[in-house]
PDB file of C-alpha atoms in Angstrom:
ATOM      1  CA  MET A 215     -28.765   7.102  -7.194  1.00  0.00           C
ATOM      2  CA  ALA A 216     -26.218   7.726  -4.484  1.00  0.00           C
ATOM      3  CA  GLU A 217     -22.975   9.219  -5.767  1.00  0.00           C
ATOM      4  CA  LEU A 218     -19.303   8.988  -4.823  1.00  0.00           C
ATOM      5  CA  HIS A 219     -16.641  11.400  -6.053  1.00  0.00           C
ATOM      6  CA  ILE A 220     -12.956  10.518  -5.685  1.00  0.00           C
ATOM      7  CA  VAL A 221     -10.605  13.404  -6.470  1.00  0.00           C
ATOM      8  CA  GLY A 222      -6.925  13.460  -5.627  1.00  0.00           C
ATOM      9  CA  GLU A 223      -3.559  12.169  -6.677  1.00  0.00           C
ATOM     10  CA  ILE A 224      -1.122   9.304  -6.553  1.00  0.00           C
ATOM     11  CA  VAL A 225       1.576  11.332  -4.822  1.00  0.00           C
ATOM     12  CA  GLY A 226       4.536   8.974  -5.189  1.00  0.00           C
ATOM     13  CA  ALA A 227       6.290   6.081  -3.489  1.00  0.00           C
ATOM     14  CA  VAL A 228       8.926   5.442  -0.831  1.00  0.00           C
ATOM     15  CA  GLY A 229      10.814   2.444   0.506  1.00  0.00           C
ATOM     16  CA  PHE A 230      11.432   0.552  -2.736  1.00  0.00           C
ATOM     17  CA  GLU A 231      14.837  -1.037  -3.401  1.00  0.00           C
ATOM     18  CA  ASP A 232      14.633   0.068  -7.033  1.00  0.00           C
ATOM     19  CA  LYS A 233      14.740   3.559  -8.475  1.00  0.00           C
ATOM     20  CA  ASN A 234      13.242   4.795 -11.772  1.00  0.00           C
ATOM     21  CA  LEU A 235       9.723   3.717 -10.834  1.00  0.00           C
ATOM     22  CA  PHE A 236       6.342   4.036 -12.506  1.00  0.00           C
ATOM     23  CA  CYS A 237       2.923   2.789 -11.416  1.00  0.00           C
ATOM     24  CA  LYS A 238       0.050   1.080 -13.191  1.00  0.00           C
ATOM     25  CA  TRP A 239      -3.197   1.529 -11.285  1.00  0.00           C
ATOM     26  CA  GLY A 240      -6.881   0.797 -11.498  1.00  0.00           C
ATOM     27  CA  VAL A 241     -10.134   0.895  -9.580  1.00  0.00           C
ATOM     28  CA  GLU A 242     -12.410  -2.123  -9.135  1.00  0.00           C
ATOM     29  CA  ALA A 243     -16.013  -1.680  -8.022  1.00  0.00           C
ATOM     30  CA  GLY A 244     -18.896  -4.112  -7.650  1.00  0.00           C
ATOM     31  CA  SER A 245     -21.769  -4.666 -10.049  1.00  0.00           C
ATOM     32  CA  MET A 246     -23.971  -2.204  -8.125  1.00  0.00           C
ATOM     33  CA  TRP A 247     -21.587   0.635  -9.010  1.00  0.00           C
ATOM     34  CA  ASP A 248     -21.509   2.539 -12.306  1.00  0.00           C
ATOM     35  CA  LEU A 249     -18.604   4.729 -13.383  1.00  0.00           C
ATOM     36  CA  VAL A 250     -20.241   7.977 -14.530  1.00  0.00           C
ATOM     37  CA  GLU A 251     -17.092   9.953 -15.358  1.00  0.00           C
ATOM     38  CA  GLY A 252     -13.337   9.535 -15.191  1.00  0.00           C
ATOM     39  CA  GLU A 253     -10.762   6.930 -16.046  1.00  0.00           C
ATOM     40  CA  ALA A 254     -10.817   3.851 -13.817  1.00  0.00           C
ATOM     41  CA  GLY A 255      -7.163   3.081 -14.466  1.00  0.00           C
ATOM     42  CA  GLY A 256      -3.959   4.355 -15.941  1.00  0.00           C
ATOM     43  CA  GLN A 257      -0.222   4.648 -15.617  1.00  0.00           C
ATOM     44  CA  THR A 258       2.015   7.315 -14.119  1.00  0.00           C
ATOM     45  CA  HIS A 259       5.169   8.639 -15.718  1.00  0.00           C
ATOM     46  CA  CYS A 260       8.524   7.130 -14.750  1.00  0.00           C
ATOM     47  CA  ASP A 261      10.355   9.233 -12.165  1.00  0.00           C
ATOM     48  CA  TYR A 262      14.161   9.272 -12.195  1.00  0.00           C
ATOM     49  CA  PRO A 263      15.040  10.679  -8.756  1.00  0.00           C
ATOM     50  CA  PRO A 264      18.527  12.086  -8.095  1.00  0.00           C
ATOM     51  CA  GLU A 265      20.880  10.153  -5.824  1.00  0.00           C
ATOM     52  CA  GLY A 266      19.960  10.442  -2.165  1.00  0.00           C
ATOM     53  CA  GLU A 267      16.254  11.090  -2.707  1.00  0.00           C
ATOM     54  CA  PRO A 268      14.125   8.881  -0.439  1.00  0.00           C
ATOM     55  CA  GLY A 269      11.442   8.132  -3.024  1.00  0.00           C
ATOM     56  CA  VAL A 270       9.777   9.022  -6.294  1.00  0.00           C
ATOM     57  CA  VAL A 271       7.219  11.720  -7.082  1.00  0.00           C
ATOM     58  CA  TRP A 272       4.415  11.053  -9.552  1.00  0.00           C
ATOM     59  CA  SER A 273       1.667  13.590  -8.689  1.00  0.00           C
ATOM     60  CA  HIS A 274      -0.665  11.624 -10.965  1.00  0.00           C
ATOM     61  CA  PRO A 275      -4.281  12.877 -10.900  1.00  0.00           C
ATOM     62  CA  VAL A 276      -7.254  10.708  -9.943  1.00  0.00           C
ATOM     63  CA  ASP A 277     -10.774  12.002 -10.706  1.00  0.00           C
ATOM     64  CA  LEU A 278     -13.663   9.514 -10.581  1.00  0.00           C
ATOM     65  CA  HIS A 279     -17.435   9.827 -10.267  1.00  0.00           C
ATOM     66  CA  TYR A 280     -19.494   6.748  -9.366  1.00  0.00           C
ATOM     67  CA  ALA A 281     -23.237   6.158  -9.021  1.00  0.00           C
ATOM     68  CA  ALA A 282     -24.163   3.431  -6.528  1.00  0.00           C
ATOM     69  CA  LYS A 283     -27.257   1.345  -5.816  1.00  0.00           C
ATOM     70  CA  SER A 284     -25.671  -0.387  -2.809  1.00  0.00           C
ATOM     71  CA  LEU A 285     -22.597  -0.343  -0.604  1.00  0.00           C
ATOM     72  CA  VAL A 286     -21.790  -3.877  -1.740  1.00  0.00           C
ATOM     73  CA  GLY A 287     -18.672  -3.754  -3.900  1.00  0.00           C
ATOM     74  CA  TRP A 288     -17.287  -0.466  -2.501  1.00  0.00           C
ATOM     75  CA  PRO A 289     -14.455   0.633  -4.823  1.00  0.00           C
ATOM     76  CA  LYS A 290     -10.878  -0.480  -4.219  1.00  0.00           C
ATOM     77  CA  MET A 291      -7.736   0.792  -5.880  1.00  0.00           C
ATOM     78  CA  TRP A 292      -5.003  -1.591  -7.014  1.00  0.00           C
ATOM     79  CA  PHE A 293      -1.401  -0.769  -7.894  1.00  0.00           C
ATOM     80  CA  GLN A 294       1.505  -2.365  -9.733  1.00  0.00           C
ATOM     81  CA  VAL A 295       4.825  -0.592  -9.238  1.00  0.00           C
ATOM     82  CA  TRP A 296       7.444  -1.228 -11.929  1.00  0.00           C
ATOM     83  CA  CYS A 297      11.056  -0.151 -12.358  1.00  0.00           C
ATOM     84  CA  LEU A 298      13.069   0.556 -15.484  1.00  0.00           C
ATOM     85  CA  ASP A 299      16.706  -0.518 -15.659  1.00  0.00           C
ATOM     86  CA  GLN A 300      19.485   1.230 -17.601  1.00  0.00           C
ATOM     87  CA  HIS A 301      18.554  -0.752 -20.724  1.00  0.00           C
ATOM     88  CA  GLY A 302      14.873   0.222 -20.606  1.00  0.00           C
ATOM     89  CA  ALA A 303      13.672  -3.204 -19.457  1.00  0.00           C
ATOM     90  CA  LYS A 304      10.833  -3.126 -16.930  1.00  0.00           C
ATOM     91  CA  ASP A 305      10.623  -5.324 -13.865  1.00  0.00           C
ATOM     92  CA  LEU A 306       8.071  -5.679 -11.081  1.00  0.00           C
ATOM     93  CA  SER A 307       8.739  -3.850  -7.811  1.00  0.00           C
ATOM     94  CA  GLY A 308       5.443  -4.452  -6.010  1.00  0.00           C
ATOM     95  CA  TYR A 309       1.693  -5.068  -5.954  1.00  0.00           C
ATOM     96  CA  GLY A 310      -0.762  -3.433  -3.574  1.00  0.00           C
ATOM     97  CA  PHE A 311      -4.357  -2.353  -3.053  1.00  0.00           C
ATOM     98  CA  CYS A 312      -6.534  -0.301  -0.723  1.00  0.00           C
ATOM     99  CA  HIS A 313     -10.211   0.348  -0.210  1.00  0.00           C
ATOM    100  CA  VAL A 314     -11.324   3.855  -1.110  1.00  0.00           C
ATOM    101  CA  PRO A 315     -12.020   5.676   2.191  1.00  0.00           C
ATOM    102  CA  THR A 316     -15.709   5.580   3.176  1.00  0.00           C
ATOM    103  CA  SER A 317     -15.902   8.930   4.975  1.00  0.00           C
ATOM    104  CA  ALA A 318     -16.121  12.289   3.259  1.00  0.00           C
ATOM    105  CA  GLY A 319     -13.101  14.591   3.440  1.00  0.00           C
ATOM    106  CA  MET A 320      -9.400  14.576   2.611  1.00  0.00           C
ATOM    107  CA  HIS A 321      -7.425  11.396   3.271  1.00  0.00           C
ATOM    108  CA  ASP A 322      -3.734  10.524   3.085  1.00  0.00           C
ATOM    109  CA  VAL A 323      -3.542   6.808   2.333  1.00  0.00           C
ATOM    110  CA  ASP A 324      -0.408   4.637   2.481  1.00  0.00           C
ATOM    111  CA  VAL A 325      -0.642   1.526   0.307  1.00  0.00           C
ATOM    112  CA  VAL A 326       1.835  -1.130   1.416  1.00  0.00           C
ATOM    113  CA  THR A 327       3.066  -3.254  -1.485  1.00  0.00           C
ATOM    114  CA  TRP A 328       4.438  -6.771  -1.791  1.00  0.00           C
ATOM    115  CA  CYS A 329       6.168  -8.979  -4.357  1.00  0.00           C
ATOM    116  CA  PRO A 330       5.794 -12.704  -4.962  1.00  0.00           C
ATOM    117  CA  GLU A 331       8.753 -14.606  -3.536  1.00  0.00           C
ATOM    118  CA  GLY A 332      10.187 -17.007  -6.091  1.00  0.00           C
ATOM    119  CA  THR A 333      11.968 -20.300  -5.676  1.00  0.00           C
ATOM    120  CA  ALA A 334      15.735 -20.335  -5.228  1.00  0.00           C
ATOM    121  CA  MET A 335      16.172 -21.033  -8.939  1.00  0.00           C
ATOM    122  CA  GLU A 336      13.804 -18.196  -9.939  1.00  0.00           C
ATOM    123  CA  ASN A 337      15.680 -15.789  -7.657  1.00  0.00           C
ATOM    124  CA  LEU A 338      19.029 -16.854  -9.135  1.00  0.00           C
ATOM    125  CA  THR A 339      17.705 -16.410 -12.671  1.00  0.00           C
ATOM    126  CA  ALA A 340      16.236 -12.998 -11.769  1.00  0.00           C
ATOM    127  CA  PHE A 341      19.589 -11.899 -10.346  1.00  0.00           C
ATOM    128  CA  PHE A 342      21.537 -12.713 -13.508  1.00  0.00           C
ATOM    129  CA  VAL A 343      18.956 -12.308 -16.270  1.00  0.00           C
ATOM    130  CA  GLY A 344      16.217 -10.164 -14.727  1.00  0.00           C
ATOM    131  CA  GLY A 345      12.530 -10.865 -14.651  1.00  0.00           C
ATOM    132  CA  ARG A 346      11.300 -11.270 -11.084  1.00  0.00           C
ATOM    133  CA  PRO A 347       8.365 -13.584 -10.352  1.00  0.00           C
ATOM    134  CA  ARG A 348       4.939 -12.140 -11.257  1.00  0.00           C
ATOM    135  CA  LEU A 349       1.331 -13.128 -10.684  1.00  0.00           C
ATOM    136  CA  LYS A 350      -0.335 -15.183 -13.418  1.00  0.00           C
ATOM    137  CA  PHE A 351      -3.739 -13.768 -12.473  1.00  0.00           C
ATOM    138  CA  GLU A 352      -3.654 -10.099 -11.487  1.00  0.00           C
ATOM    139  CA  GLU A 353      -7.108 -10.256  -9.856  1.00  0.00           C
ATOM    140  CA  VAL A 354      -5.304 -11.766  -6.860  1.00  0.00           C
ATOM    141  CA  ILE A 355      -4.024  -8.256  -6.072  1.00  0.00           C
ATOM    142  CA  HIS A 356      -7.435  -7.025  -4.921  1.00  0.00           C
ATOM    143  CA  SER A 357      -9.587 -10.137  -4.402  1.00  0.00           C
ATOM    144  CA  PRO A 358      -9.512 -12.038  -1.102  1.00  0.00           C
ATOM    145  CA  GLY A 359      -9.523 -15.549  -2.605  1.00  0.00           C
ATOM    146  CA  ASP A 360      -6.084 -17.118  -2.900  1.00  0.00           C
ATOM    147  CA  ARG A 361      -3.803 -14.288  -1.766  1.00  0.00           C
ATOM    148  CA  PHE A 362      -3.155 -15.925   1.624  1.00  0.00           C
ATOM    149  CA  ARG A 363      -1.402 -18.841  -0.113  1.00  0.00           C
ATOM    150  CA  LEU A 364       1.276 -16.664  -1.698  1.00  0.00           C
ATOM    151  CA  GLN A 365       4.846 -16.485  -0.445  1.00  0.00           C
ATOM    152  CA  THR A 366       5.674 -12.767  -0.546  1.00  0.00           C
ATOM    153  CA  LYS A 367       8.222 -10.196   0.508  1.00  0.00           C
ATOM    154  CA  ALA A 368       7.688  -6.556   1.380  1.00  0.00           C
ATOM    155  CA  GLY A 369       7.939  -3.887  -1.298  1.00  0.00           C
ATOM    156  CA  GLY A 370       7.576  -0.170  -0.615  1.00  0.00           C
ATOM    157  CA  VAL A 371       4.694   2.205   0.056  1.00  0.00           C
ATOM    158  CA  VAL A 372       2.577   4.069  -2.512  1.00  0.00           C
ATOM    159  CA  LYS A 373       1.323   7.429  -1.169  1.00  0.00           C
ATOM    160  CA  LEU A 374      -2.157   8.710  -2.061  1.00  0.00           C
ATOM    161  CA  HIS A 375      -3.921  11.981  -1.286  1.00  0.00           C
ATOM    162  CA  LEU A 376      -7.662  11.535  -1.910  1.00  0.00           C
ATOM    163  CA  GLY A 377     -10.671  13.772  -1.468  1.00  0.00           C
ATOM    164  CA  ILE A 378     -13.926  11.867  -0.967  1.00  0.00           C
ATOM    165  CA  CYS A 379     -17.345  13.408  -1.521  1.00  0.00           C
ATOM    166  CA  VAL A 380     -20.529  11.376  -0.968  1.00  0.00           C
ATOM    167  CA  LYS A 381     -23.924  12.574  -2.191  1.00  0.00           C
ATOM    168  CA  ASP A 382     -27.493  11.329  -1.635  1.00  0.00           C
ATOM    169  CA  PHE A 383     -26.537   8.164   0.257  1.00  0.00           C
ATOM    170  CA  ASP A 384     -29.220   8.964   2.866  1.00  0.00           C
ATOM    171  CA  LYS A 385     -31.808   9.967   0.259  1.00  0.00           C
ATOM    172  CA  TYR A 386     -31.570   6.564  -1.440  1.00  0.00           C
ATOM    173  CA  ASN A 387     -31.239   4.588   1.824  1.00  0.00           C
ATOM    174  CA  VAL A 388     -27.645   3.634   1.127  1.00  0.00           C
ATOM    175  CA  ALA A 389     -26.059   3.745   4.595  1.00  0.00           C
ATOM    176  CA  HIS A 390     -22.364   4.642   4.863  1.00  0.00           C
TER     177      HIS A 390
END
């Protein structure tokens, strides 16, 4: 089978209104892809940057090895960025996703994130009580179906540094 290795890190994030951020992440691949080794999801630590810092640093490792029968369902990475307030309550800061780069080599990837925009009443409640609007179905983050119907606002940017290694795609007639 053709193989894909993804080795790198979730470097950090910039441009978020909130501080004290952590990130839940995962990788979705089609049915023609098998995860041979690695964890296809996880969570970073929470970074508490000092005042004046432009972003957070996670340096969270990513190390995945896939076997593929087809290019259909090429892996995509999804992200949920969360913040912790002074009381330890978590709140959503953004959703985002990206396709894993298709060419071999080192890649710096910027993942732009977004948040669902609530109604006026939801925004008022979130301001006083907390608890911003969230997605009911998290598959919307990375699937093309109903995402265009959402009212959203911009979040920040998650920074990735990924090394991509492809093996035997030509041998098994899997064009890339």
